[in-house]
């Protein structure tokens, strides 16, 4: 009985370690990515600093009016490490409709939030990103009317169009992808309710699925091995080799889990705003994207086939990962001696 109690206590400690690893990874993945605009005061600074109008954020308030906000990033204090979103006082800036700018009278050096992977939350953590230019394809989905397409941008061409969706070839797309940034850029074809998906970003997300499936398989294997060990430890002499093997396997799986988590990098623009385990959000977002690609016919087939193959691979990894420890439990235990 004491041995099993010790095994259970060890399992609880082991579980706490795994949960700490997972929670740290989730916190890292859920950081809001930000394209920032530094405002630096110098001795020669005179007059207002003109900020692009897309640095001003709008949201409905409780009075059913539009609230105008300007966010910056400040270092967190105490338990709140890293950069945090704060609101710039409205007395420090004004909107200039003539120039389409926000005229700011800064009182100190600031890091203004221009674009973000989700709507900034005051006090929430943020990560400033450096974007690079890469070839990409954008899927534009309209919920209401479809505006006329015009050749307004250099390096952007209409690859395909069907019903309420458009596929654009973009020679120099910003990466990591931020939807609000591209909605500002492609404003000539905007409507009240429209969405832009980066197919390169969708492909990145799909390529992470086998790794996530492997994480799930490792977690299942750990639990199965620990349950088996807790049962067998009642007769340690009989099952000594199996218990040692299980201990070695658990240590190896823990190391594999830590290594695997370091190599998982989910694109922030496709993550839920609050809970990374909000599967309904993924179903809605990816369902909208894949539904639009199906409407495009042959133009949307490459990424649809890629999605199918990667999902099949992830399913195989998850099933094999769940069955392998169960088979070990079924065939790896020597029969107990009768004498």
Coordinates of C-alpha atoms in Angstrom, one line a residue:
X1 CA 0.0 0.0 0.0
X2 CA 2.8 2.4 0.9
X3 CA 4.5 1.7 -2.5
X4 CA 1.3 2.5 -4.4
X5 CA 0.8 5.7 -2.4
X6 CA 4.4 6.7 -3.2
X7 CA 3.7 5.9 -6.9
X8 CA 0.6 8.0 -6.9
X9 CA 2.4 10.9 -5.2
X10 CA 5.2 10.7 -7.8
X11 CA 2.5 10.6 -10.5
X12 CA 1.0 13.8 -9.2
X13 CA 4.3 15.6 -9.1
X14 CA 5.0 14.3 -12.6
X15 CA 1.6 15.6 -13.7
X16 CA 2.4 19.0 -12.2
X17 CA 5.6 19.2 -14.2
X18 CA 3.8 18.3 -17.4
X19 CA 1.1 20.8 -16.8
X20 CA 3.7 23.5 -16.1
X21 CA 5.4 22.7 -19.4
X22 CA 2.1 22.8 -21.3
X23 CA 0.8 26.0 -19.6
X24 CA 4.1 27.8 -20.4
X25 CA 3.9 26.8 -24.0
X26 CA 0.2 27.9 -24.2
X27 CA 1.1 31.2 -22.7
X28 CA 3.8 31.7 -25.2
X29 CA 1.6 30.8 -28.2
X30 CA -1.2 33.1 -27.0
X31 CA 0.9 36.2 -27.0
X32 CA -0.6 38.8 -29.2
X33 CA 1.7 39.6 -32.1
X34 CA 2.2 43.3 -32.8
X35 CA 3.6 45.4 -35.6
X36 CA 4.7 48.5 -33.6
X37 CA 5.6 52.1 -34.5
X38 CA 8.2 53.6 -32.2
X39 CA 7.9 57.2 -31.2
X40 CA 11.2 58.6 -29.9
X41 CA 11.6 62.1 -28.4
X42 CA 14.7 64.0 -29.2
X43 CA 16.0 67.5 -28.5
X44 CA 14.9 68.6 -31.9
X45 CA 11.3 67.2 -31.5
X46 CA 8.9 70.0 -32.4
X47 CA 5.1 69.8 -32.9
X48 CA 3.0 66.7 -33.2
X49 CA 4.1 63.3 -34.4
X50 CA 2.0 62.1 -37.3
X51 CA 0.8 58.5 -36.9
X52 CA -0.9 56.5 -39.6
X53 CA -4.7 56.4 -39.1
X54 CA -4.6 52.6 -39.0
X55 CA -2.9 52.9 -35.6
X56 CA -6.2 54.1 -34.2
X57 CA -8.5 51.2 -33.1
X58 CA -12.3 51.3 -33.0
X59 CA -14.7 49.2 -31.0
X60 CA -18.4 49.6 -29.9
X61 CA -18.9 50.6 -26.3
X62 CA -21.8 50.1 -23.9
X63 CA -23.6 53.2 -25.3
X64 CA -23.7 51.6 -28.8
X65 CA -21.2 54.3 -30.0
X66 CA -17.7 53.8 -31.4
X67 CA -14.9 54.1 -29.0
X68 CA -11.6 55.3 -30.5
X69 CA -8.4 54.0 -28.8
X70 CA -4.7 54.4 -29.3
X71 CA -2.6 51.6 -27.7
X72 CA 1.1 51.5 -26.8
X73 CA 3.3 48.9 -25.1
X74 CA 4.9 49.3 -21.7
X75 CA 7.0 46.9 -19.7
X76 CA 5.0 44.9 -17.2
X77 CA 5.7 45.0 -13.4
X78 CA 5.6 42.4 -10.7
X79 CA 4.2 39.1 -11.9
X80 CA 3.3 40.7 -15.3
X81 CA 6.5 40.2 -17.2
X82 CA 7.1 41.3 -20.8
X83 CA 5.4 44.0 -22.8
X84 CA 1.8 44.9 -21.9
X85 CA -1.0 46.8 -23.7
X86 CA -1.9 50.2 -22.3
X87 CA -4.2 52.9 -23.6
X88 CA -2.7 56.3 -24.6
X89 CA -4.7 59.2 -23.0
X90 CA -7.0 60.9 -25.5
X91 CA -5.5 64.3 -24.5
X92 CA -2.2 63.3 -26.1
X93 CA -3.5 62.9 -29.7
X94 CA -6.2 64.1 -32.1
X95 CA -7.5 62.7 -35.4
X96 CA -6.6 64.7 -38.5
X97 CA -9.2 63.8 -41.2
X98 CA -7.5 66.1 -43.7
X99 CA -4.3 64.1 -43.7
X100 CA -5.7 60.8 -42.6
X101 CA -3.4 60.8 -39.6
X102 CA -3.5 60.8 -35.8
X103 CA -1.5 63.8 -34.6
X104 CA 0.2 62.9 -31.3
X105 CA 1.9 65.1 -28.8
X106 CA 4.1 62.6 -27.0
X107 CA 5.1 63.1 -23.4
X108 CA 7.7 60.3 -23.5
X109 CA 9.2 57.6 -25.8
X110 CA 6.4 55.3 -26.8
X111 CA 5.9 52.0 -28.7
X112 CA 2.6 52.6 -30.6
X113 CA 0.6 49.5 -31.6
X114 CA -0.2 49.8 -35.3
X115 CA -1.4 46.3 -36.1
X116 CA -2.0 43.2 -34.0
X117 CA -3.0 39.5 -34.4
X118 CA -6.1 40.2 -32.2
X119 CA -7.8 43.2 -30.7
X120 CA -5.5 44.5 -28.0
X121 CA -6.6 43.8 -24.4
X122 CA -5.5 46.4 -21.8
X123 CA -2.9 44.7 -19.6
X124 CA -2.6 41.8 -21.9
X125 CA 0.8 40.4 -23.0
X126 CA 2.2 41.3 -26.4
X127 CA 5.1 40.3 -28.6
X128 CA 6.6 42.8 -31.1
X129 CA 7.4 41.1 -34.4
X130 CA 9.7 41.9 -37.3
X131 CA 7.9 41.2 -40.6
X132 CA 9.5 40.1 -43.8
X133 CA 8.2 40.0 -47.4
X134 CA 7.3 36.6 -48.9
X135 CA 5.2 35.4 -51.8
X136 CA 1.7 34.3 -50.6
X137 CA -1.9 33.9 -51.7
X138 CA -4.8 35.6 -50.0
X139 CA -8.3 34.2 -49.9
X140 CA -10.8 37.0 -49.5
X141 CA -14.3 36.0 -48.3
X142 CA -17.3 38.3 -48.4
X143 CA -20.4 37.8 -46.3
X144 CA -22.6 40.4 -48.0
X145 CA -21.9 42.1 -51.3
X146 CA -18.8 41.5 -53.5
X147 CA -17.2 44.8 -54.6
X148 CA -15.7 45.3 -58.0
X149 CA -12.1 44.3 -58.3
X150 CA -9.6 46.9 -59.5
X151 CA -5.9 46.7 -60.2
X152 CA -4.9 49.0 -57.4
X153 CA -1.7 47.4 -56.1
X154 CA 1.7 46.6 -57.5
X155 CA 2.5 42.9 -57.1
X156 CA -1.1 41.8 -56.5
X157 CA -3.1 39.9 -59.1
X158 CA -6.5 38.2 -59.2
X159 CA -5.8 34.5 -59.5
X160 CA -9.4 33.2 -59.3
X161 CA -12.9 34.3 -58.4
X162 CA -16.2 32.5 -57.6
X163 CA -19.4 33.5 -55.9
X164 CA -18.3 35.4 -52.7
X165 CA -14.6 34.5 -52.7
X166 CA -11.5 35.8 -54.4
X167 CA -8.0 34.4 -54.6
X168 CA -5.2 36.9 -54.8
X169 CA -1.5 36.3 -55.7
X170 CA 0.7 38.5 -53.6
X171 CA 4.3 38.9 -54.5
X172 CA 5.5 40.6 -51.4
X173 CA 3.2 39.7 -48.5
X174 CA 4.0 40.6 -45.0
X175 CA 4.9 37.7 -42.8
X176 CA 3.8 36.9 -40.1
X177 CA 0.3 37.7 -41.4
X178 CA -1.9 40.2 -39.6
X179 CA -5.4 40.4 -41.0
X180 CA -6.1 44.0 -39.9
X181 CA -2.9 45.1 -41.6
X182 CA -4.0 43.6 -44.9
X183 CA -7.5 44.9 -44.6
X184 CA -6.1 48.4 -44.3
X185 CA -3.8 47.7 -47.3
X186 CA -6.6 46.2 -49.5
X187 CA -9.2 48.8 -48.4
X188 CA -10.3 49.4 -52.0
X189 CA -12.1 46.0 -52.1
X190 CA -13.4 46.1 -48.5
X191 CA -17.0 45.7 -47.4
X192 CA -18.7 45.8 -44.0
X193 CA -18.3 42.1 -43.4
X194 CA -15.2 40.5 -45.1
X195 CA -12.3 38.3 -44.1
X196 CA -8.8 37.7 -45.5
X197 CA -7.0 34.4 -45.0
X198 CA -3.3 33.9 -45.8
X199 CA -3.0 30.5 -47.4
X200 CA 0.7 30.4 -46.5
X201 CA -0.3 30.9 -42.9
X202 CA -3.0 28.2 -43.2
X203 CA -0.4 25.9 -44.5
X204 CA 1.9 26.6 -41.6
X205 CA -1.0 25.8 -39.2
X206 CA -1.7 22.5 -40.9
X207 CA 1.9 21.5 -40.8
X208 CA 1.8 21.9 -37.0
X209 CA -1.1 19.4 -36.6
X210 CA 1.1 16.2 -36.7
X211 CA 3.3 17.7 -33.9
X212 CA 0.2 18.5 -31.8
X213 CA -1.1 14.9 -32.4
X214 CA 2.3 13.6 -31.3
X215 CA 2.0 15.7 -28.1
X216 CA -1.4 14.1 -27.4
X217 CA 0.0 10.7 -28.1
X218 CA 2.9 11.3 -25.7
X219 CA 0.5 12.4 -22.9
X220 CA -1.7 9.3 -23.4
X221 CA 1.4 7.1 -23.3
X222 CA 2.6 8.7 -20.0
X223 CA -0.7 8.2 -18.3
X224 CA -1.0 4.6 -19.4
X225 CA 2.5 3.8 -18.3
X226 CA 2.0 5.4 -14.9
X227 CA -1.3 3.6 -14.3
X228 CA 0.4 0.3 -15.2
X229 CA 3.3 1.1 -12.9
X230 CA 1.0 1.9 -10.0
X231 CA -0.7 -1.5 -10.4
X232 CA 2.5 -3.4 -10.8
X233 CA 4.4 -1.8 -7.9
X234 CA 2.4 -3.9 -5.5
X235 CA 4.6 -6.8 -6.5
X236 CA 7.9 -5.1 -7.3
X237 CA 10.0 -8.2 -7.3
X238 CA 7.8 -9.9 -9.9
X239 CA 7.6 -7.0 -12.2
X240 CA 11.0 -5.4 -11.5
X241 CA 12.1 -5.3 -15.2
X242 CA 8.8 -3.9 -16.4
X243 CA 8.9 -1.1 -13.7
X244 CA 12.4 -0.2 -14.7
X245 CA 11.5 -0.1 -18.4
X246 CA 8.5 2.0 -17.6
X247 CA 10.6 4.5 -15.6
X248 CA 13.1 4.8 -18.5
X249 CA 10.2 5.2 -21.0
X250 CA 8.6 7.9 -18.9
X251 CA 11.9 9.9 -18.7
X252 CA 12.4 9.5 -22.4
X253 CA 8.8 10.7 -23.1
X254 CA 9.2 13.7 -20.9
X255 CA 12.4 14.7 -22.7
X256 CA 10.6 14.2 -26.1
X257 CA 7.7 16.3 -24.9
X258 CA 9.9 19.2 -23.9
X259 CA 11.8 19.0 -27.2
X260 CA 8.6 18.8 -29.2
X261 CA 7.0 21.7 -27.5
X262 CA 10.0 23.9 -28.4
X263 CA 9.4 23.1 -32.1
X264 CA 5.7 23.9 -32.2
X265 CA 4.9 27.4 -33.5
X266 CA 1.3 28.1 -34.3
X267 CA 0.5 31.2 -36.4
X268 CA -1.1 33.8 -34.1
X269 CA -3.5 35.1 -36.7
X270 CA -5.4 31.7 -36.6
X271 CA -5.6 31.3 -32.9
X272 CA -8.7 32.0 -30.8
X273 CA -8.9 35.3 -29.0
X274 CA -9.1 33.8 -25.5
X275 CA -8.8 30.0 -25.2
X276 CA -6.3 28.1 -27.3
X277 CA -8.5 25.0 -26.8
X278 CA -11.6 26.6 -28.3
X279 CA -12.1 24.0 -31.0
X280 CA -15.3 25.6 -32.3
X281 CA -13.3 28.6 -33.3
X282 CA -10.9 26.5 -35.4
X283 CA -13.8 24.7 -37.0
X284 CA -15.5 28.0 -37.9
X285 CA -12.3 29.7 -39.2
X286 CA -10.9 26.7 -41.2
X287 CA -14.4 25.7 -42.3
X288 CA -14.9 29.2 -43.8
X289 CA -11.5 29.0 -45.5
X290 CA -11.8 25.5 -46.9
X291 CA -15.4 26.2 -48.0
X292 CA -14.1 29.2 -50.0
X293 CA -11.4 27.1 -51.5
X294 CA -13.9 24.5 -52.6
X295 CA -15.9 27.2 -54.5
X296 CA -12.7 28.1 -56.4
X297 CA -12.5 24.6 -57.9
X298 CA -9.0 23.8 -59.3
X299 CA -7.5 26.9 -57.9
X300 CA -8.2 25.8 -54.4
X301 CA -7.3 22.1 -54.8
X302 CA -3.6 22.2 -53.8
X303 CA -4.1 23.4 -50.2
X304 CA -7.3 21.3 -49.8
X305 CA -5.2 18.2 -50.8
X306 CA -2.5 19.3 -48.4
X307 CA -5.0 19.7 -45.6
X308 CA -6.4 16.2 -46.3
X309 CA -3.0 14.5 -46.3
X310 CA -1.9 16.3 -43.1
X311 CA -5.1 15.5 -41.3
X312 CA -4.7 11.8 -42.2
X313 CA -1.1 11.9 -41.0
X314 CA -2.1 13.5 -37.7
X315 CA -4.9 10.9 -37.2
X316 CA -2.4 8.1 -37.8
X317 CA 0.0 9.5 -35.3
X318 CA -2.7 10.0 -32.7
X319 CA -4.1 6.5 -33.1
X320 CA -0.6 4.8 -33.1
X321 CA 0.4 6.9 -30.1
X322 CA -2.7 5.7 -28.2
X323 CA -2.5 2.0 -29.1
X324 CA 1.3 1.5 -28.6
X325 CA 1.3 1.9 -24.8
X326 CA -1.9 -0.2 -24.5
X327 CA -0.2 -3.0 -26.5
X328 CA 2.8 -2.6 -24.1
X329 CA 0.5 -3.1 -21.2
X330 CA -1.3 -6.1 -22.7
X331 CA 1.8 -8.0 -23.9
X332 CA 4.6 -6.6 -21.9
X333 CA 3.6 -8.0 -18.5
X334 CA 4.9 -11.4 -17.6
X335 CA 2.2 -13.7 -16.1
X336 CA 2.3 -13.8 -12.3
X337 CA 3.8 -16.8 -10.7
X338 CA 1.5 -19.3 -8.9
X339 CA 4.0 -20.4 -6.5

